[in-house]
Short mmCIF file of C-alpha atoms in Angstrom, two decimals:
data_model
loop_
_atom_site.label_atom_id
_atom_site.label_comp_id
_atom_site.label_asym_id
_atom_site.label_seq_id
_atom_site.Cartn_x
_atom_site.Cartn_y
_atom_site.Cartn_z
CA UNK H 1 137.50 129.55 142.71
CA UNK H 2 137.17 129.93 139.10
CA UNK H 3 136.00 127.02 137.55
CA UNK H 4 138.82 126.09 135.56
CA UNK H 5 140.95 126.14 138.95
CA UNK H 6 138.64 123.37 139.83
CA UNK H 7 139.92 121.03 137.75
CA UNK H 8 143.59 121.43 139.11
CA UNK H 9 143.54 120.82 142.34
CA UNK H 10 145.54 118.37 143.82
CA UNK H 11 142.93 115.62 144.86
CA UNK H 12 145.23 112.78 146.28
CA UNK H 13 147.05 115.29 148.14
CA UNK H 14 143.77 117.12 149.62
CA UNK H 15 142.47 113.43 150.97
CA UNK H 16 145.61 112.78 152.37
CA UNK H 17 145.47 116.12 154.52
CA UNK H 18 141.71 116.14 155.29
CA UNK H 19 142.48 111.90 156.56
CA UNK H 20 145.27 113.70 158.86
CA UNK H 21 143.40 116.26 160.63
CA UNK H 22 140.33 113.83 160.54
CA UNK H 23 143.04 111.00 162.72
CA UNK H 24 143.95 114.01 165.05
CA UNK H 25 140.52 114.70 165.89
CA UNK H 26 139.56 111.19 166.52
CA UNK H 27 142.45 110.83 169.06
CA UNK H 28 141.03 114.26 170.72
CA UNK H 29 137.72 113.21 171.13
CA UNK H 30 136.46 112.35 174.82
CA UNK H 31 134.45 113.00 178.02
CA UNK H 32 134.66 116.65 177.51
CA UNK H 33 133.06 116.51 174.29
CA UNK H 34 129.74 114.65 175.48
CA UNK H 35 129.41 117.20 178.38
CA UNK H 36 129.60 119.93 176.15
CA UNK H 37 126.16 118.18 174.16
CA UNK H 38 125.36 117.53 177.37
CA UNK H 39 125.01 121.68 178.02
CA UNK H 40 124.16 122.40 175.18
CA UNK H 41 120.92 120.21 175.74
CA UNK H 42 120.72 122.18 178.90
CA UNK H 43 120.03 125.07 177.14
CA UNK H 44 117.49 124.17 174.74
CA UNK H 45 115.47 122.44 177.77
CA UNK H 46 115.62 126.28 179.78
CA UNK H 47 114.50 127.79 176.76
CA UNK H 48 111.37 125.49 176.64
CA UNK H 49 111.17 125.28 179.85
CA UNK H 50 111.14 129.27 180.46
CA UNK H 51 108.66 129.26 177.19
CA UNK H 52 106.17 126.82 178.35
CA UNK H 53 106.66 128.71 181.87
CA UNK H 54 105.12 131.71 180.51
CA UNK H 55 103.06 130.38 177.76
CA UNK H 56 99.65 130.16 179.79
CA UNK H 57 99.93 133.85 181.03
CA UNK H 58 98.43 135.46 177.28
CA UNK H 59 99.50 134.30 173.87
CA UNK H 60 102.89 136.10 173.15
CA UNK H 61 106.19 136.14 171.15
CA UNK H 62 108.51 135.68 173.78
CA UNK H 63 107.44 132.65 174.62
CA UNK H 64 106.91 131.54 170.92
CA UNK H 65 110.52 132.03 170.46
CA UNK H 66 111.82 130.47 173.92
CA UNK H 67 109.53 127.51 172.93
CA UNK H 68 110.96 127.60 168.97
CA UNK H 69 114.63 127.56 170.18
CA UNK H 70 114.04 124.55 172.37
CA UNK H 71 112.52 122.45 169.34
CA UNK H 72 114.67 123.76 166.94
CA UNK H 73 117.96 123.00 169.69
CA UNK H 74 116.38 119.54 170.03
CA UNK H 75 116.65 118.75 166.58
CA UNK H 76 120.05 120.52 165.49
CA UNK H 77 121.77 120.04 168.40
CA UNK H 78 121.28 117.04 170.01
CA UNK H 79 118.90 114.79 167.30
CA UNK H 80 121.43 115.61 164.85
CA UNK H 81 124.65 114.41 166.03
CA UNK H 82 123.40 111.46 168.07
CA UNK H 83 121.74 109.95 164.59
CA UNK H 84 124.95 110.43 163.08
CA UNK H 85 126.61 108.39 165.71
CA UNK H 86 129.24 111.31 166.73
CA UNK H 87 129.26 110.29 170.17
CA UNK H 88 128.12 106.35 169.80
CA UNK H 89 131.65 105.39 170.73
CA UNK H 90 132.64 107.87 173.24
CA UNK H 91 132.84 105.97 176.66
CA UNK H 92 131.33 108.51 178.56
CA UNK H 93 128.13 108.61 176.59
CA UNK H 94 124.92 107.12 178.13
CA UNK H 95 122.98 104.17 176.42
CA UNK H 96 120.07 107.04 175.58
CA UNK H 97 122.76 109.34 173.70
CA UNK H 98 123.50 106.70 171.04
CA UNK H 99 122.00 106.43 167.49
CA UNK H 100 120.97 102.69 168.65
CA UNK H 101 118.71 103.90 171.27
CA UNK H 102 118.19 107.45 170.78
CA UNK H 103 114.66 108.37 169.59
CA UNK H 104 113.80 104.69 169.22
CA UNK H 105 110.72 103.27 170.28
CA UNK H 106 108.48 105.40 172.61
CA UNK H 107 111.09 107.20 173.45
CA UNK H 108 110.39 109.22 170.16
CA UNK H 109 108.76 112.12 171.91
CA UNK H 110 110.98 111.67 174.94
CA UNK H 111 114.19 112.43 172.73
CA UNK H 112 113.00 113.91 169.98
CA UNK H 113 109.61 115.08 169.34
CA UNK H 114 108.72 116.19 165.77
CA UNK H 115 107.17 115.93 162.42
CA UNK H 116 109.40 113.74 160.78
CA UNK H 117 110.07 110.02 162.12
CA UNK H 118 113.45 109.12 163.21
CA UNK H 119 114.23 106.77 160.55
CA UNK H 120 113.00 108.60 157.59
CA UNK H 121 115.12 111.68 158.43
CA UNK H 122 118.36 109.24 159.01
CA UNK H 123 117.60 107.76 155.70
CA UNK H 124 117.09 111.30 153.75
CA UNK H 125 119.38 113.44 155.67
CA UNK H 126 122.13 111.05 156.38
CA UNK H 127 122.67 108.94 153.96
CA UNK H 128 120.87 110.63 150.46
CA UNK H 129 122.06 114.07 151.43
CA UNK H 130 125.96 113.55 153.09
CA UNK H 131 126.45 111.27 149.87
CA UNK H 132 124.83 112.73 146.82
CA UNK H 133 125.55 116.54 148.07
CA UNK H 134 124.95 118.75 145.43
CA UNK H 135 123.92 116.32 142.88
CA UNK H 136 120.18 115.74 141.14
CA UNK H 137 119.47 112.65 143.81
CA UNK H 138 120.30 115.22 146.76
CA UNK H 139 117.13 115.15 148.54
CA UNK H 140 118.41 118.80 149.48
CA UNK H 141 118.88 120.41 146.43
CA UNK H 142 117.31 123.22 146.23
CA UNK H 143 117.78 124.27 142.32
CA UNK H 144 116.43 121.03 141.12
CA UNK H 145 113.37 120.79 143.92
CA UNK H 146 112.34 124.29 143.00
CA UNK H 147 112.19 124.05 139.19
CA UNK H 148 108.92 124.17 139.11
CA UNK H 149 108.88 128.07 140.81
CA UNK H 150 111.78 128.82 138.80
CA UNK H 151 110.46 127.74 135.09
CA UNK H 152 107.28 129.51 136.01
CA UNK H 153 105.39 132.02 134.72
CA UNK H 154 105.08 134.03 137.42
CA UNK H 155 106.06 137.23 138.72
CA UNK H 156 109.17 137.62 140.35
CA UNK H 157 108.38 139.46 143.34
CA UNK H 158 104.97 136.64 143.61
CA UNK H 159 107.77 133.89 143.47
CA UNK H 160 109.80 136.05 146.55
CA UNK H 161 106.58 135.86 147.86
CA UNK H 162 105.52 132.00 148.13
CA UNK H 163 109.46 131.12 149.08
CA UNK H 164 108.69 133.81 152.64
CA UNK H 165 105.51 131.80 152.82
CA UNK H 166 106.78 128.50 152.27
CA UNK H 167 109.85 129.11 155.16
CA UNK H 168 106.73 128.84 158.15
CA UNK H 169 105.70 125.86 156.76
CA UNK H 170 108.73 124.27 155.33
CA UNK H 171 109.13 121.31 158.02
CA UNK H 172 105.50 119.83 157.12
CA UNK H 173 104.75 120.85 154.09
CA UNK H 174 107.93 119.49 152.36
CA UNK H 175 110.83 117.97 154.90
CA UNK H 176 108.00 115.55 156.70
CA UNK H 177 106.56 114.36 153.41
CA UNK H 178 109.90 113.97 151.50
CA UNK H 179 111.69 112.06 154.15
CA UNK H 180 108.61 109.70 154.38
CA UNK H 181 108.56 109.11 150.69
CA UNK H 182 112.29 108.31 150.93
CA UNK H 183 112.00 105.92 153.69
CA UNK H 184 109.37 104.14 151.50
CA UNK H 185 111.34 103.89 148.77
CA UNK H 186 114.58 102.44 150.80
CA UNK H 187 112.06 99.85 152.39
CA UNK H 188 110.67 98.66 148.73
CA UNK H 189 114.16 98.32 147.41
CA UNK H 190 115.10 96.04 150.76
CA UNK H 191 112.37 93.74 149.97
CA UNK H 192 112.44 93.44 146.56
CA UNK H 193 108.99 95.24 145.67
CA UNK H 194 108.65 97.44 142.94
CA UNK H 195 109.12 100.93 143.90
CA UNK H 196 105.31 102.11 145.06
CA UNK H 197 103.32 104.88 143.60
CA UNK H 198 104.11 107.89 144.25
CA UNK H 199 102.51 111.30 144.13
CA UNK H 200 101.88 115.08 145.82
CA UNK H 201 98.25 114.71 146.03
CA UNK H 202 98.65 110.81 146.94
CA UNK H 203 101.19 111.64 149.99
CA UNK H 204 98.99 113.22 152.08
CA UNK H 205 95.63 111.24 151.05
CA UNK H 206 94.25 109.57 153.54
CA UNK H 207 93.21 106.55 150.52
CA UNK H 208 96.71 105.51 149.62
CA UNK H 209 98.98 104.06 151.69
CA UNK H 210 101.62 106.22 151.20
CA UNK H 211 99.30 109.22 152.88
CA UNK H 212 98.14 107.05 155.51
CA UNK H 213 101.05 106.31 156.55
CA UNK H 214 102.58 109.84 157.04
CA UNK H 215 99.43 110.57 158.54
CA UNK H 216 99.71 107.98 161.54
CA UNK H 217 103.50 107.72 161.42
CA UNK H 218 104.36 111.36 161.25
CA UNK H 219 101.32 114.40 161.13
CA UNK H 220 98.64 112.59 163.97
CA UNK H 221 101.05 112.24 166.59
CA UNK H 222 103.06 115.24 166.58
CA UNK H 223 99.75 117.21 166.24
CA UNK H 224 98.55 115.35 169.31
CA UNK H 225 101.82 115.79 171.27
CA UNK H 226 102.52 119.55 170.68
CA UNK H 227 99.06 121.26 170.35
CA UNK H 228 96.78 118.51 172.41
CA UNK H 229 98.16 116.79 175.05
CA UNK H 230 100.48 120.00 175.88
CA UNK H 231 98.06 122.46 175.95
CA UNK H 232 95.77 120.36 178.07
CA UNK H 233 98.55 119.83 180.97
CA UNK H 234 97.36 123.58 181.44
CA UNK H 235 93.65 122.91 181.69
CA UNK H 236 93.72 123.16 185.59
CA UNK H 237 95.10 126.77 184.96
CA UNK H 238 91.83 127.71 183.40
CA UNK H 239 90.40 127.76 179.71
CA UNK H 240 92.50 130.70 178.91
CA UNK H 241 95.49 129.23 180.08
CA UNK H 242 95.20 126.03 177.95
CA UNK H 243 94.00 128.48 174.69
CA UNK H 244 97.50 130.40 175.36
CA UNK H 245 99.40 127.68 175.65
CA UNK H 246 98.13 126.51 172.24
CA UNK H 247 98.00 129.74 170.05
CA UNK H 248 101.85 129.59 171.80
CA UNK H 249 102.93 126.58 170.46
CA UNK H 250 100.90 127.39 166.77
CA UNK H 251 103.16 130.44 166.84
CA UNK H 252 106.42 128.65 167.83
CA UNK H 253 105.98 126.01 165.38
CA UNK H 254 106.10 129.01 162.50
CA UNK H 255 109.25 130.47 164.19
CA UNK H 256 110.97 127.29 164.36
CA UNK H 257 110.24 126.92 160.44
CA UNK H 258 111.39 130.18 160.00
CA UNK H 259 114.55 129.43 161.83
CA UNK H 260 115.60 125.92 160.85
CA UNK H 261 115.18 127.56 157.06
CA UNK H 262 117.06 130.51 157.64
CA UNK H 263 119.90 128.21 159.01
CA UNK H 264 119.60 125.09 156.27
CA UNK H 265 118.70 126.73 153.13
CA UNK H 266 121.63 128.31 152.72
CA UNK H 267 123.98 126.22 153.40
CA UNK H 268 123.95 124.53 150.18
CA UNK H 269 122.81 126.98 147.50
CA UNK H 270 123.88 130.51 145.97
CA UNK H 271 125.39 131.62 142.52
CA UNK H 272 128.39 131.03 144.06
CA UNK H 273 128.07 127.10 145.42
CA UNK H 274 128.63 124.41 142.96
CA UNK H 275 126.07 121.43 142.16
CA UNK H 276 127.69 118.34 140.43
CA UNK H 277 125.43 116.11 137.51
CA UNK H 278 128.47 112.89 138.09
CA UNK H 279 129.30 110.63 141.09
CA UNK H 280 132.26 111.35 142.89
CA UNK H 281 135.10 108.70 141.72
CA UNK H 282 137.92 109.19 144.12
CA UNK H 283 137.97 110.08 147.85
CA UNK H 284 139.60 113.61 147.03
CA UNK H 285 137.15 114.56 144.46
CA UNK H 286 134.39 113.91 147.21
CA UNK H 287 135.95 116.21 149.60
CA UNK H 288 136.62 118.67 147.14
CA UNK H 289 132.60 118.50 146.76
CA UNK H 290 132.24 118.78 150.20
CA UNK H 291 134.21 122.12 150.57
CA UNK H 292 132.55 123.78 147.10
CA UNK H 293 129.07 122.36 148.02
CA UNK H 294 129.12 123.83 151.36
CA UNK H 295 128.70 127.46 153.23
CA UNK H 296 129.50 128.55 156.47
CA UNK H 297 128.51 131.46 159.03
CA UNK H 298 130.40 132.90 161.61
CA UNK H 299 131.83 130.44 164.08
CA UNK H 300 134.07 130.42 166.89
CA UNK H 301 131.71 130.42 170.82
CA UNK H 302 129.22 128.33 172.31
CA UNK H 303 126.98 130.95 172.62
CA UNK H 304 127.26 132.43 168.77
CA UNK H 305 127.13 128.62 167.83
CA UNK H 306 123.55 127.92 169.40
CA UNK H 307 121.58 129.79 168.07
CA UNK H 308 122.61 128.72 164.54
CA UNK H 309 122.18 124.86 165.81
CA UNK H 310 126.13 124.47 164.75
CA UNK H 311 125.26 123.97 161.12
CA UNK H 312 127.43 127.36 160.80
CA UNK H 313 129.79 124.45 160.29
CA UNK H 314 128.71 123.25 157.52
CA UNK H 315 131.86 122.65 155.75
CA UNK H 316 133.38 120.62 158.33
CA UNK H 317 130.55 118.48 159.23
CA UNK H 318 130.01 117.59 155.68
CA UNK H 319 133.67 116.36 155.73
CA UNK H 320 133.47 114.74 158.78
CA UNK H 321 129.50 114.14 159.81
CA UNK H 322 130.40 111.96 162.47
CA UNK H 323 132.23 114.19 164.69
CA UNK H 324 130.98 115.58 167.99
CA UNK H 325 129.95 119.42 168.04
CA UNK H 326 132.74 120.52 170.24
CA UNK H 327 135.34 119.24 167.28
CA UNK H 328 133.98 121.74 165.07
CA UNK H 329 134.83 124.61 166.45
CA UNK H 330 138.45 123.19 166.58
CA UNK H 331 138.69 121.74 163.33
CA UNK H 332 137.08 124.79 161.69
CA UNK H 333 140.41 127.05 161.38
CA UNK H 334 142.22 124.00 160.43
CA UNK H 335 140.10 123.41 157.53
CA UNK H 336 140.06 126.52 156.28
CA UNK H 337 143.75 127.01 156.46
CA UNK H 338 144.07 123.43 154.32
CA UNK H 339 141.59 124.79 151.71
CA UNK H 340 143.98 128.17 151.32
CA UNK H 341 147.13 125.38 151.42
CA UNK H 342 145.37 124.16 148.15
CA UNK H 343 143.75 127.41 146.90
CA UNK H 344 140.16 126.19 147.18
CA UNK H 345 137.95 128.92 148.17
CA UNK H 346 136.42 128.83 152.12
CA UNK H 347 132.83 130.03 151.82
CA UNK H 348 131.87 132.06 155.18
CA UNK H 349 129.48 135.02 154.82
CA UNK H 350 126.64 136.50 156.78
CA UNK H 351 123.67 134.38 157.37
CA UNK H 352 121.28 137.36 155.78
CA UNK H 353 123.56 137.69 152.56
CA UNK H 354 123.64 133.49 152.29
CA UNK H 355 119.78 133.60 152.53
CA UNK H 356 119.14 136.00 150.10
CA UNK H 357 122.05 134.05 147.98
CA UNK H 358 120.08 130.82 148.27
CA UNK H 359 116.30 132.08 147.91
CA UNK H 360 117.58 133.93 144.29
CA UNK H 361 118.33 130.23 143.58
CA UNK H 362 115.02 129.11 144.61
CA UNK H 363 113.05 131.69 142.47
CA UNK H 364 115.22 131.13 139.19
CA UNK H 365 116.81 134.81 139.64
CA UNK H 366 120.81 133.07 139.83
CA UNK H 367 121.76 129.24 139.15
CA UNK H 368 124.23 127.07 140.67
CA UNK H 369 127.68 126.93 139.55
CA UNK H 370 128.54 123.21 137.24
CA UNK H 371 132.51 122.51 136.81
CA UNK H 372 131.44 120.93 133.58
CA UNK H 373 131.51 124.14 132.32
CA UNK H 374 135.07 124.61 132.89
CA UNK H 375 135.59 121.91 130.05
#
């Protein structure tokens, strides 16, 4: 879309259409779509199961990655939807698959073990993200949260560099942090404080509260759950089983980085993806976002779908992040056959050309497109 084309399309019409396909997928939606999360649960839980199976035999990749895909399918796949409350109203849903009870409580590391806490990452991912996509207050945006790699000094190939570095550590050394922060925030605005302190160095010090907090809330019990108490189920293998089982978990922890990055990063950044500096002010201007803010991969079978976590839907979850998984693949041609309907462009491309798209935004090689240049 060229950005003066922007400007014309037909916003009242597009929410009209996008409403119509959205009320024909509410009156599809029903037991078949919770036993399809339902399998692919089943799925993630073999993969860990299988890893964890074969962890305490010697420290190995295989296992890393069985043990990654079952964390990583935990999150995307099952966290994900359920906090959005896709299947909250879906009668044959059990109490434990709605955002009410999901993850809540100690059932944390029953439903969802991982760095970030429950809350936080509704808060951030949500709410911030779904509603300020694309804008400076998007949590997610990876132009503005990388401005400090892209102003700098620094060699271009150094800057390639600390982005590959950064991908196996992305989840704790940024996503855990910045959801906490935001949660903070949210809370001090609820009770009428003044917004607290806030700094890098101060959010992971164990002297301000903000550190402590992310510390007992969020980086002490995920350390003990995944590399302490796990490991030491194998103890009555032997040392060497226990010492696998933990150099296995170290490395599947990395891959799941790796993954959930390759798969996230790029689904709201390249030269080609617009980022907005206004508010939305009608309902067809904030689809319109939606659709230019968002990419796609390659869609279309469970088993394709997966392994990307079905965020290769990007476009039609951000129009609709309430729907079950199984919609998605129904709505997708749909969607894209409205967006040629009102010549707006459908972004699908390769996951490797999207990455390499998104980290030449990251490193200040490309920018993001701005419709206020069309003006």
């Amino acid at each position: 879309m060229s950005l003066h084309s922007y400007q014309t399309v037909d916003r009242a019409q597009l929410a009209e259409d996008i409403d119509q396909l959205h009320q024909q997928a509410l009156a599809d939606i029903g037991p078949d779509d919770f036993k399809h999360l339902k399998s692919m649960e089943r799925w993630g839980k073999l993969c860990s199961l299988i890893g964890y199976g074969t962890a305490w035999l010697f420290p190995n990749p295989i296992s890393a990655l069985l043990i990654s895909q079952g964390s990583f399918t935990r999150w995307t796949q099952v966290a994900h939807p359920i906090v959005h409350k896709s299947y909250d109203k879906n009668t044959a849903v059990g109490a434990n698959y709605t955002s009410k009870t999901f993850g809540r409580g100690w059932r944390r590391f029953v439903d969802w073990p991982d760095w970030m806490t429950l809350p936080g990452w509704h808060h951030e991912h949500d709410l911030l993200h779904h509603y300020n996509l694309g804008e400076t207050t998007d949590p997610n945006n990876a132009q503005y949260n990388m401005e400090w790699l892209r102003q700098s000094k620094l060699p271009i190939g150094l800057r390639y560099a600390i982005v590959a570095f950064f991908s196996g550590i992305w989840k704790i050394s940024y996503y855990t942090p910045r959801t906490h922060k935001e949660l903070l925030l949210k809370n001090a605005r609820q009770q009428g404080r003044p917004a607290p302190v806030m700094t890098r160095v101060g959010a992971w010090s164990w002297f301000t509260p903000q550190g402590r907090s992310l510390w007992l809330q969020s980086v002490l019990p995920y350390i003990g759950y995944r590399f302490v108490l796990i490991p030491l189920l194998f103890l009555p293998l032997g040392s060497f089983a226990a010492t696998s089982v933990l150099l296995n978990s170290i490395l599947a922890e990395i891959f799941t980085n790796m993954h959930s990055f390759l798969v996230m990063m790029p689904n709201h950044a390249g030269d080609d993806v617009m980022a907005f500096e206004t508010k939305s002010d009608s309902k067809g201007e904030f689809y319109l976002r939606q659709i230019l803010g968002s990419v796609n991969y390659p869609t279309g079978s469970n088993f394709n779908d997966f392994f990307y976590g079905w965020l290769n839907y990007q476009i039609e979850h951000h129009l609709w992040p309430e729907m079950p998984l199984s919609q998605y693949q129904k709505l997708q041609p749909r969607v894209k056959a409205l967006c040629e309907k009102h010549n707006i462009p459908y972004c699908q491309d390769s996951i490797f050309k999207r990455l390499l798209k998104a980290v030449d935004i990251m490193v200040g090689k490309t920018s993001m497109l701005k419709p206020a240049v069309a003006q």
